[in-house]
XYZ file of C-alpha atoms in Angstrom:
704
model
C 0.000 0.000 0.000
C 1.415 3.406 -0.978
C 2.233 6.184 1.431
C -0.435 8.519 0.032
C -3.141 5.881 0.421
C -1.983 5.114 3.964
C -2.066 8.782 4.959
C -5.523 9.297 3.453
C -7.121 6.228 5.067
C -5.592 7.130 8.435
C -6.910 10.690 8.153
C -10.420 9.483 7.349
C -10.458 7.094 10.309
C -9.086 9.834 12.576
C -11.696 12.310 11.309
C -14.613 10.047 12.251
C -13.485 7.646 14.990
C -10.743 9.557 16.755
C -7.013 9.384 17.299
C -6.971 6.124 19.250
C -8.590 4.062 16.486
C -6.560 5.777 13.755
C -3.316 5.023 15.576
C -4.011 1.290 15.608
C -5.293 1.403 12.026
C -2.116 3.113 10.818
C 0.078 0.433 12.379
C -1.977 -2.269 10.669
C -1.553 -0.505 7.334
C 2.197 -0.092 7.788
C 3.116 -3.527 9.179
C 0.386 -5.720 7.735
C -1.040 -8.596 9.775
C -0.226 -8.323 13.463
C -1.152 -10.191 16.592
C -2.342 -8.581 19.793
C 1.159 -8.575 21.385
C 2.593 -7.163 18.168
C 0.069 -4.320 18.190
C 0.899 -3.604 21.833
C 4.562 -3.328 20.896
C 4.072 -1.012 17.909
C 1.310 1.245 19.255
C 2.620 1.601 22.839
C -0.959 1.455 24.117
C -2.333 -0.278 27.157
C -4.197 -3.568 26.653
C -7.481 -1.891 27.579
C -6.995 0.912 25.056
C -5.983 -1.543 22.342
C -9.021 -3.766 22.951
C -11.288 -0.745 22.743
C -9.682 0.383 19.468
C -9.893 -3.079 17.914
C -13.546 -3.323 18.933
C -14.310 -0.085 17.106
C -12.360 -1.117 13.990
C -13.961 -4.559 13.809
C -17.436 -3.169 14.448
C -16.975 -0.714 11.570
C -15.460 -3.419 9.292
C -12.197 -1.461 9.150
C -10.116 -4.427 10.311
C -10.128 -8.124 9.434
C -9.396 -10.793 11.994
C -8.828 -14.522 11.906
C -7.929 -17.150 14.489
C -5.531 -19.933 13.589
C -6.677 -23.450 14.422
C -3.115 -24.653 15.089
C -1.889 -22.210 17.751
C -5.210 -20.422 18.515
C -3.573 -17.039 17.754
C -5.674 -14.169 16.422
C -4.251 -11.936 13.700
C -5.599 -8.530 12.645
C -5.371 -6.830 9.243
C -6.500 -3.433 7.945
C -9.330 -3.140 5.410
C -8.337 -0.418 2.957
C -11.481 -0.537 0.804
C -13.869 0.089 3.671
C -11.692 2.856 5.103
C -11.780 4.803 1.841
C -15.543 4.233 1.635
C -15.901 6.501 4.688
C -15.707 9.480 2.348
C -18.669 8.132 0.339
C -21.171 7.931 3.179
C -22.992 11.101 2.142
C -23.473 9.813 -1.415
C -24.805 6.513 -0.087
C -27.419 8.306 1.998
C -28.371 10.733 -0.777
C -28.848 7.967 -3.345
C -30.924 5.881 -0.924
C -33.148 8.856 -0.136
C -33.638 9.486 -3.855
C -34.465 5.840 -4.617
C -36.289 4.656 -1.477
C -37.217 7.730 0.571
C -35.939 9.679 3.563
C -36.604 6.930 6.093
C -34.489 4.448 4.111
C -31.724 7.044 3.926
C -31.842 7.313 7.716
C -31.499 3.524 8.019
C -28.433 3.557 5.761
C -26.976 6.435 7.789
C -27.449 4.470 11.014
C -25.852 1.342 9.564
C -22.896 3.434 8.408
C -22.501 4.813 11.920
C -22.859 1.431 13.614
C -20.978 -0.702 11.086
C -23.550 -3.488 11.456
C -26.637 -3.922 13.614
C -29.434 -6.349 14.392
C -32.915 -5.664 13.127
C -34.144 -5.783 16.708
C -31.583 -3.166 17.741
C -32.715 -0.867 14.957
C -36.334 -1.295 15.990
C -35.493 -0.564 19.615
C -33.426 2.478 18.612
C -36.427 3.874 16.750
C -38.541 2.961 19.814
C -40.592 0.514 17.794
C -42.029 -2.625 19.352
C -43.986 -5.478 17.889
C -47.502 -5.783 19.344
C -47.710 -8.088 22.405
C -43.983 -8.794 22.283
C -40.885 -7.518 23.961
C -37.608 -6.698 22.272
C -34.744 -8.995 23.234
C -32.487 -7.592 25.904
C -29.426 -9.638 25.246
C -26.360 -8.305 23.505
C -25.735 -9.835 20.083
C -22.702 -9.441 17.799
C -20.963 -6.958 20.048
C -23.773 -4.368 19.858
C -25.605 -3.760 23.129
C -29.195 -2.562 23.202
C -28.333 0.023 25.818
C -26.077 1.898 23.447
C -28.114 1.735 20.232
C -30.801 4.294 21.162
C -28.151 6.792 22.167
C -26.343 6.413 18.880
C -29.522 6.777 16.837
C -31.084 9.514 18.951
C -30.502 12.117 16.266
C -32.455 10.219 13.647
C -35.283 9.606 16.127
C -35.514 13.336 16.804
C -35.482 14.145 13.101
C -38.239 11.621 12.451
C -40.426 13.093 15.161
C -39.752 16.613 13.922
C -40.861 15.712 10.412
C -44.084 14.113 11.724
C -43.194 10.819 10.046
C -43.724 8.361 12.877
C -42.192 5.057 11.774
C -43.820 1.750 12.607
C -42.414 -1.739 12.880
C -44.068 -2.602 9.563
C -42.558 0.404 7.794
C -39.129 -0.479 9.160
C -39.412 -4.052 7.920
C -40.711 -2.921 4.539
C -37.778 -0.531 4.213
C -35.281 -3.224 5.168
C -36.911 -5.584 2.672
C -36.608 -3.000 -0.100
C -32.937 -2.426 0.727
C -32.253 -6.170 0.890
C -34.029 -6.729 -2.420
C -31.947 -4.087 -4.195
C -28.774 -5.329 -2.488
C -27.892 -2.026 -0.802
C -27.666 -3.881 2.512
C -26.730 -7.503 3.146
C -26.674 -10.024 5.955
C -23.476 -10.262 7.985
C -21.573 -13.510 8.312
C -18.108 -14.569 9.389
C -16.617 -14.247 5.907
C -17.109 -10.464 6.025
C -14.588 -10.290 8.880
C -11.928 -12.280 7.060
C -9.694 -11.129 4.245
C -9.989 -12.612 0.765
C -6.936 -14.799 1.327
C -8.336 -16.204 4.584
C -11.709 -16.873 2.954
C -9.925 -18.745 0.199
C -8.127 -20.904 2.763
C -11.377 -21.665 4.588
C -13.119 -22.554 1.324
C -10.311 -24.935 0.368
C -10.604 -26.593 3.779
C -14.293 -27.268 3.215
C -13.734 -28.326 -0.402
C -10.317 -30.040 -0.563
C -8.601 -30.479 -3.878
C -9.628 -33.828 -5.405
C -7.213 -36.460 -6.577
C -6.728 -35.678 -10.231
C -6.668 -38.244 -12.982
C -4.016 -37.568 -15.570
C -6.428 -37.799 -18.496
C -8.927 -35.281 -17.071
C -6.544 -33.196 -14.962
C -7.297 -29.863 -16.630
C -11.084 -30.290 -16.606
C -11.209 -31.406 -12.979
C -9.006 -28.514 -11.888
C -11.309 -26.042 -13.618
C -14.386 -27.611 -12.017
C -12.784 -27.425 -8.573
C -11.828 -23.777 -9.120
C -15.402 -22.948 -10.164
C -16.684 -24.619 -7.007
C -14.307 -22.566 -4.862
C -15.341 -19.327 -6.568
C -19.023 -20.200 -6.162
C -18.449 -20.912 -2.467
C -16.745 -17.547 -1.972
C -19.562 -15.768 -3.820
C -22.201 -17.476 -1.688
C -20.397 -16.387 1.463
C -20.064 -12.808 0.331
C -23.420 -12.175 -1.355
C -25.600 -15.063 -0.213
C -26.620 -18.119 -2.181
C -28.931 -17.949 -5.179
C -31.767 -19.508 -3.157
C -31.451 -16.829 -0.471
C -31.361 -14.008 -3.020
C -34.341 -15.450 -4.904
C -36.362 -15.676 -1.690
C -35.936 -11.947 -1.082
C -37.082 -11.050 -4.594
C -40.096 -13.393 -4.359
C -41.497 -11.945 -1.127
C -44.792 -10.113 -1.213
C -45.218 -6.542 -0.030
C -47.894 -6.955 2.588
C -49.049 -9.029 5.503
C -50.227 -11.928 3.368
C -48.107 -14.993 3.860
C -45.959 -16.217 1.017
C -47.639 -19.622 0.691
C -51.285 -18.706 1.247
C -52.007 -18.578 -2.485
C -51.422 -22.306 -2.936
C -54.511 -24.276 -3.893
C -53.465 -27.814 -3.104
C -51.116 -29.789 -0.958
C -49.310 -30.866 -4.090
C -48.516 -27.245 -4.910
C -47.387 -26.654 -1.331
C -44.991 -29.570 -1.494
C -43.580 -28.399 -4.816
C -43.066 -24.866 -3.497
C -41.319 -26.239 -0.422
C -38.902 -28.052 -2.692
C -38.334 -25.016 -4.889
C -38.012 -22.542 -2.006
C -36.207 -24.312 0.858
C -36.040 -21.050 2.788
C -39.778 -21.203 3.450
C -39.817 -24.605 5.134
C -39.065 -23.168 8.550
C -41.726 -20.473 8.104
C -44.757 -22.693 7.553
C -46.690 -23.221 10.758
C -44.482 -20.950 12.877
C -45.058 -17.502 14.268
C -41.858 -16.224 12.725
C -40.687 -14.407 15.839
C -39.210 -17.136 18.003
C -36.428 -18.137 15.628
C -32.998 -18.227 17.220
C -30.243 -18.338 14.587
C -27.163 -20.438 15.065
C -24.538 -18.236 16.658
C -20.946 -19.358 16.691
C -18.542 -18.875 19.564
C -17.407 -15.598 18.030
C -20.929 -14.161 18.290
C -21.624 -13.890 14.550
C -23.658 -15.990 12.185
C -21.650 -19.097 11.356
C -22.032 -19.581 7.618
C -20.420 -22.994 7.572
C -22.935 -24.349 10.120
C -26.021 -22.766 8.586
C -28.228 -24.945 6.443
C -29.636 -23.578 3.232
C -32.268 -21.048 4.095
C -31.341 -20.314 7.714
C -29.991 -16.872 6.948
C -33.084 -14.737 6.266
C -36.250 -16.636 7.255
C -38.942 -14.127 6.300
C -42.669 -14.643 6.450
C -43.313 -11.728 4.131
C -42.049 -8.221 3.492
C -43.475 -7.078 6.833
C -41.553 -9.695 8.786
C -37.755 -9.496 8.915
C -36.111 -11.553 11.630
C -35.019 -9.475 14.610
C -31.826 -11.499 15.037
C -30.740 -10.852 11.456
C -27.543 -8.759 11.418
C -27.286 -6.258 8.541
C -24.567 -4.104 7.054
C -24.144 -1.707 4.138
C -23.162 -3.451 0.901
C -20.369 -1.328 -0.565
C -20.102 -3.523 -3.673
C -23.663 -2.736 -4.722
C -23.114 0.993 -4.232
C -20.051 0.691 -6.487
C -22.324 -0.842 -9.153
C -24.725 2.078 -8.737
C -21.865 4.573 -9.103
C -20.647 2.842 -12.273
C -24.125 2.980 -13.788
C -24.300 6.688 -12.974
C -20.969 7.327 -14.708
C -22.113 5.363 -17.780
C -25.351 7.322 -17.926
C -23.419 10.609 -17.762
C -21.119 9.415 -20.554
C -24.124 8.508 -22.725
C -25.660 11.910 -22.046
C -22.455 13.644 -23.089
C -21.974 11.563 -26.243
C -25.573 11.214 -27.470
C -28.089 13.309 -25.557
C -30.222 13.689 -22.462
C -33.267 11.780 -23.718
C -31.235 8.769 -24.835
C -29.322 8.773 -21.564
C -32.638 8.414 -19.693
C -33.419 5.328 -21.740
C -29.939 3.988 -20.996
C -30.380 4.709 -17.279
C -33.529 2.574 -17.298
C -31.651 -0.263 -19.019
C -28.876 -0.123 -16.422
C -31.383 -0.040 -13.593
C -33.072 -3.158 -14.944
C -29.696 -4.924 -14.970
C -28.654 -3.596 -11.572
C -30.155 -6.513 -9.661
C -28.128 -9.004 -11.734
C -24.787 -7.355 -10.949
C -23.393 -8.276 -7.537
C -20.173 -6.310 -7.938
C -18.273 -4.338 -10.559
C -15.316 -6.643 -11.089
C -17.122 -9.925 -11.690
C -16.482 -9.846 -15.447
C -12.800 -10.092 -16.359
C -13.208 -10.555 -20.113
C -11.755 -8.039 -22.507
C -12.407 -7.798 -26.241
C -10.438 -5.863 -28.792
C -13.071 -6.044 -31.521
C -16.668 -5.349 -30.451
C -17.944 -7.352 -33.410
C -16.475 -10.528 -31.859
C -18.458 -10.203 -28.613
C -20.882 -13.023 -27.882
C -23.905 -11.017 -26.775
C -25.634 -14.144 -25.453
C -23.201 -14.328 -22.504
C -23.732 -10.699 -21.458
C -26.415 -9.424 -19.053
C -29.394 -8.395 -21.125
C -32.888 -6.935 -20.966
C -35.748 -7.341 -23.404
C -37.656 -4.548 -25.077
C -40.821 -5.350 -23.144
C -38.957 -4.971 -19.827
C -38.487 -1.304 -20.706
C -42.232 -0.712 -21.149
C -42.255 1.433 -17.991
C -40.532 4.144 -19.997
C -43.668 4.577 -22.075
C -45.299 6.392 -19.164
C -42.811 9.221 -19.620
C -42.442 8.869 -23.380
C -43.099 12.569 -23.874
C -39.662 13.322 -22.432
C -37.803 11.655 -25.297
C -40.403 11.430 -28.085
C -39.129 14.522 -29.899
C -35.418 13.955 -29.278
C -34.930 12.113 -32.581
C -35.834 13.860 -35.818
C -38.338 12.344 -38.220
C -38.560 12.799 -41.974
C -41.046 11.573 -44.548
C -39.989 8.461 -46.429
C -40.276 10.151 -49.849
C -37.875 12.899 -48.742
C -35.049 10.563 -47.703
C -32.475 9.586 -50.324
C -31.587 5.997 -49.451
C -29.093 5.717 -52.287
C -26.431 7.468 -50.208
C -26.210 4.380 -47.978
C -26.432 1.831 -50.775
C -23.674 -0.659 -51.345
C -21.073 0.750 -53.815
C -21.516 -2.150 -56.228
C -25.281 -1.841 -56.098
C -25.082 1.933 -56.547
C -22.971 1.389 -59.690
C -25.735 -0.775 -61.117
C -28.328 1.992 -60.529
C -26.150 4.634 -62.163
C -25.704 2.425 -65.195
C -29.461 1.836 -65.389
C -30.203 5.562 -65.275
C -27.989 6.146 -68.344
C -30.644 4.635 -70.603
C -30.102 0.926 -70.467
C -33.225 -1.200 -70.237
C -31.507 -3.553 -67.815
C -28.907 -2.794 -65.201
C -25.542 -3.400 -66.816
C -22.378 -3.822 -64.870
C -19.211 -2.078 -66.004
C -16.632 -4.780 -66.053
C -16.898 -8.265 -64.690
C -18.475 -8.784 -61.301
C -16.424 -11.060 -59.104
C -17.815 -13.619 -56.737
C -16.706 -11.449 -53.816
C -18.857 -8.580 -55.078
C -21.858 -10.885 -55.326
C -21.193 -12.059 -51.792
C -20.957 -8.472 -50.554
C -24.287 -7.624 -52.157
C -25.894 -10.691 -50.623
C -24.542 -9.743 -47.207
C -25.831 -6.210 -47.648
C -29.287 -7.455 -48.611
C -29.333 -9.804 -45.630
C -28.319 -6.973 -43.316
C -31.209 -4.868 -44.612
C -33.594 -7.779 -44.150
C -32.436 -8.113 -40.547
C -33.170 -4.469 -39.916
C -36.648 -4.800 -41.391
C -37.369 -7.992 -39.474
C -36.530 -6.286 -36.177
C -39.509 -4.033 -36.691
C -41.725 -7.104 -36.572
C -40.309 -8.298 -33.260
C -43.273 -6.876 -31.359
C -46.739 -8.457 -31.308
C -49.367 -7.240 -33.702
C -50.919 -4.973 -31.080
C -47.611 -3.096 -30.685
C -46.100 -3.422 -34.160
C -44.818 -0.250 -35.749
C -44.691 -1.176 -39.436
C -46.062 0.895 -42.282
C -49.517 -0.627 -41.830
C -49.811 1.168 -38.506
C -50.450 4.435 -40.301
C -53.812 3.185 -41.537
C -55.103 1.866 -38.229
C -58.282 3.333 -36.840
C -57.332 2.899 -33.169
C -55.506 6.038 -31.984
C -54.438 4.357 -28.699
C -52.799 1.464 -30.530
C -51.118 3.901 -32.896
C -49.801 5.843 -29.912
C -48.349 2.678 -28.381
C -46.714 1.721 -31.653
C -45.180 5.157 -31.954
C -43.880 5.003 -28.379
C -42.266 1.615 -28.936
C -40.785 2.834 -32.194
C -39.250 5.849 -30.447
C -37.905 3.692 -27.629
C -36.306 1.314 -30.084
C -34.686 4.167 -31.994
C -32.996 5.363 -28.809
C -31.778 1.838 -28.089
C -30.376 1.535 -31.609
C -28.549 4.835 -31.146
C -26.847 3.367 -28.088
C -25.885 0.291 -30.107
C -24.489 2.222 -33.071
C -22.286 4.559 -31.034
C -18.562 3.819 -31.209
C -18.493 3.235 -27.438
C -21.023 0.391 -27.912
C -23.202 1.206 -24.921
C -25.534 -1.657 -25.923
C -25.361 -4.782 -28.059
C -28.391 -5.846 -30.047
C -29.701 -9.414 -29.970
C -32.356 -9.777 -32.703
C -35.583 -11.615 -32.184
C -35.566 -15.347 -32.781
C -38.287 -17.964 -32.900
C -37.723 -18.796 -29.225
C -36.594 -15.488 -27.706
C -37.714 -11.866 -27.982
C -35.544 -8.947 -28.992
C -32.939 -8.182 -26.305
C -30.302 -5.576 -25.506
C -27.060 -6.574 -23.786
C -24.435 -4.510 -21.968
C -20.722 -5.361 -21.952
C -19.674 -3.841 -18.633
C -16.081 -5.025 -18.995
C -15.497 -3.066 -22.206
C -17.432 -0.052 -20.933
C -15.331 0.037 -17.760
C -12.233 0.260 -19.925
C -13.905 3.034 -21.907
C -14.661 4.949 -18.712
C -11.018 4.658 -17.661
C -9.783 5.882 -21.059
C -12.177 8.833 -21.020
C -11.114 9.772 -17.479
C -7.427 9.658 -18.381
C -8.059 11.707 -21.528
C -9.976 14.347 -19.545
C -7.159 14.539 -16.990
C -4.480 14.931 -19.682
C -6.531 17.568 -21.485
C -7.171 19.570 -18.303
C -3.521 19.570 -17.232
C -1.592 19.758 -20.511
C -4.151 20.878 -23.118
C -6.004 19.235 -26.022
C -2.820 18.829 -28.083
C -1.416 16.558 -25.394
C -4.545 14.410 -25.649
C -3.956 14.115 -29.392
C -0.412 12.868 -28.790
C -1.629 10.357 -26.205
C -4.238 9.002 -28.632
C -1.601 8.563 -31.316
C 0.779 6.761 -28.959
C -2.035 4.571 -27.659
C -3.008 3.536 -31.201
C 0.486 3.220 -32.769
C 2.696 2.202 -29.844
C 6.230 3.535 -29.377
C 7.132 6.373 -31.753
C 9.979 8.841 -32.192
C 9.639 12.618 -32.422
C 9.809 12.719 -36.194
C 6.928 10.288 -36.630
C 4.903 12.032 -33.913
C 5.363 15.373 -35.646
C 4.134 13.937 -38.952
C 1.124 12.153 -37.462
C 0.087 14.788 -34.941
C 0.462 17.814 -37.231
C 1.999 19.761 -34.348
C 4.921 22.135 -34.328
C 8.050 20.312 -33.209
C 8.864 22.907 -30.544
C 5.339 22.717 -29.088
C 5.369 18.942 -29.263
C 8.679 18.695 -27.372
C 7.384 20.898 -24.569
C 4.253 18.750 -24.221
C 6.182 15.486 -24.265
C 8.656 16.779 -21.669
C 5.902 18.003 -19.340
C 3.995 14.702 -19.499
C 7.214 12.739 -19.020
C 8.162 14.736 -15.924
C 4.675 14.177 -14.504
C 4.976 10.421 -15.034
C 2.299 9.982 -17.699
C 4.678 9.195 -20.600
C 7.683 6.886 -20.751
C 10.871 7.454 -22.745
C 12.989 4.590 -24.065
C 16.569 5.030 -25.309
C 17.821 2.697 -28.046
C 21.566 3.303 -28.832
C 22.695 2.670 -32.371
C 26.319 2.198 -31.287
C 28.003 0.683 -28.270
C 29.443 4.012 -27.058
C 25.865 5.341 -26.450
C 26.415 8.823 -27.821
C 23.250 10.981 -27.634
C 23.544 11.911 -31.288
C 23.542 8.220 -32.214
C 20.662 7.232 -29.911
C 17.025 6.738 -30.890
C 14.465 8.074 -28.390
C 11.039 6.439 -28.412
C 7.997 7.830 -26.572
C 5.457 5.376 -25.170
C 2.080 5.511 -23.425
C 1.320 2.925 -20.727
C -2.312 3.121 -19.584
C -1.694 1.037 -16.449
C 1.142 3.250 -15.247
C -0.882 6.370 -16.021
C -3.799 4.949 -14.054
C -1.569 4.236 -11.048
C -0.083 7.737 -11.274
C -3.516 9.362 -11.398
C -4.685 7.267 -8.449
C -1.733 8.329 -6.302
C -2.293 11.985 -7.175
C -5.960 11.692 -6.196
C -5.012 10.119 -2.859
C -2.537 12.896 -2.115
C -4.954 15.657 -3.148
C -7.820 14.292 -1.050
C -5.512 13.995 1.971
C -4.447 17.644 1.578
C -8.080 18.734 1.281
C -9.051 16.837 4.438
C -6.189 18.472 6.315
C -7.225 21.869 4.972
C -10.807 21.322 6.131
C -9.511 20.443 9.581
C -7.423 23.645 9.732
C -10.368 25.776 8.627
C -12.600 24.194 11.254
C -9.995 24.694 13.985
C -9.854 28.430 13.283
C -13.561 28.837 14.132
C -13.825 25.939 16.571
C -15.266 27.994 19.424
C -17.890 29.597 17.181
C -18.883 26.240 15.710
C -19.224 24.653 19.154
C -21.339 27.571 20.320
C -23.578 27.416 17.249
C -24.086 23.660 17.664
C -25.489 23.963 21.173
C -29.103 22.860 21.500
C -30.202 26.188 22.974
C -28.590 28.115 20.097
C -29.759 26.030 17.129
C -32.508 27.985 15.384
C -31.809 31.142 17.414
C -28.444 32.188 15.967
C -29.508 35.829 15.539
C -30.191 36.072 19.250
C -27.103 34.323 20.672
C -24.432 34.958 18.011
C -22.919 38.312 17.217
C -22.584 39.735 13.741
C -18.909 38.809 13.499
C -19.582 35.256 14.675
C -22.380 34.790 12.165
C -20.197 36.123 9.355
C -17.306 33.850 10.359
C -19.669 30.870 10.557
C -21.086 31.530 7.072
C -17.614 31.923 5.560
C -16.469 28.683 7.162
C -19.518 26.802 5.865
C -18.902 28.133 2.341
C -15.225 27.111 2.423
C -16.016 23.679 3.851
C -18.669 23.133 1.182
C -16.167 23.908 -1.571
C -13.533 21.656 -0.009
C -15.793 18.661 0.409
C -17.316 19.245 -3.018
C -13.846 18.890 -4.510
C -13.297 15.769 -2.397
C -16.491 14.315 -3.867
C -15.318 14.946 -7.434
C -11.935 13.343 -6.740
C -13.672 10.390 -5.114
C -15.571 9.799 -8.353
C -12.260 9.650 -10.217
C -10.907 7.148 -7.680
C -14.053 5.064 -8.095
C -13.544 4.875 -11.869
C -9.799 4.257 -11.741
C -9.700 1.779 -8.849
C -13.088 0.197 -8.162
C -14.686 0.014 -11.612
């Protein structure tokens, strides 16, 4: 881990959790995995102080821990990803409020403050109780009920002030919505272990089989897939658990009440094993299996023992929840892709693309699950990509007026289609217009030309057949103009407009979508290659950074080097059409900043400069690492600057934050204090706004 990243993560932990926790966290970042005696030696803290610090770090998922089975020694390790996510808490809350409402945003804010919490603790903190029941008083997972209401007192006061009194049903409905979208997830032991430790535990449960020489490669691949599937189930839950959440009903009706026969009940029990423990039980007396560590033991849980819902109004009180940072990274990537589509195509088309990405959001567990990379977009197998059908986007038709007029329309008799004709076919038409009764071909037509024309005709037939991919009630062919039903004509026009926007996204050189035509067994679908688009986002971010720092001519040089490889100054001058003096200044500036590399190739053994060839090269990976380090350093300086600005008006800020002063600043604060407070708020807003923009760059360069 670099020095800039270490300084930034330590500053963020110190800003929120204090000096004691940041001191231990810094030692873990610097020295790696340490035992308790090792931490005592490096931090010079007392055992009581160190235990308190480790409790805070583990509760907030800022430190991993694992206990060895051989010597029973516990080792601790810093979690860099979660520590940097501390700067994103405001965006998490704002997005949740926009998508699910203010109450859901408050739940996310509380989970960010607590690290993880039981559903029963959240209900008690909001002073919610189930009718005729009492909340459990025991302490579970290191979170005591006596401390939860104090931590969440602010949100309780805000809820009462806004006259939105939450109920136990509204809390469970909100948690169900967040679980369904993946913004929160259930906590298990694997979340407190590093990736390497989880891999070791998975290999212990699934040992490597004895390989036969003839099938060694195939068996190794099958075993590796099993290990990866085990790790995914630990991290995100099994497919059966995720499907149970999506199949729950919003309401008090039980999940299995709609069954009409015992045969159907038995079949549903087999298909949904998570519901077996729900049938015939009250749903409130379930006691999950707790390991000796106090957390849900994933290895001892049977399939379906993790959630155990009755319906959307019933979430188990002993279920421990946390914020799912991976899903928020997926949301951030979709937002960046939508902004790129808006910049390249337009606002209306970007709204259509945002709906496509939102439909696919539930299928994406994390950003880095696809590692494929394609050089030629035409070679992509669209069937293996996440996709959505045209009918899944029918919800856009409600707001079709927003993008109906974004694409121009011309009458068919006013469009000259000959400009897009195949060159060989156009030559036939020109010859026919010269007076010949039949189309004559100048010269002999080769078999390749006939093949090209056949391919062109087949391409046109594919385009026409796509228009018939909708049922007759929603078809938008030429016969729709003569229909007598204005409502059906309106629907056909809306679908036609929607499809035009989707085709624009397919035809763009960034390939935002990939088209899968309708077949006899499948409807028309639109796929997204997130792996290639992530690379596009990185390239666009690097190009914007180069252009902002060195100018647009520098971006032109980088594009040439990226496409051609290593080049000398003479070739760069010819290709870039740039003055040699200007080009040398740009190359030198980018080389000193670390974005370009220079290679010396001597023509003679004495290595004289006059007999040496200098080649300039662009390495995207090194440029990405350089940009990431600069972002870390800049954010750390901004955080320090915000701390200095706050220290200068510390007394005024403390006075203004008193409960008897809030809302009565004109009465208790003088004119100078009010002016100083307003100036500090304006400066802090600018500082943290810049931190937010840099965090978006880090998200693209590192996480996506």
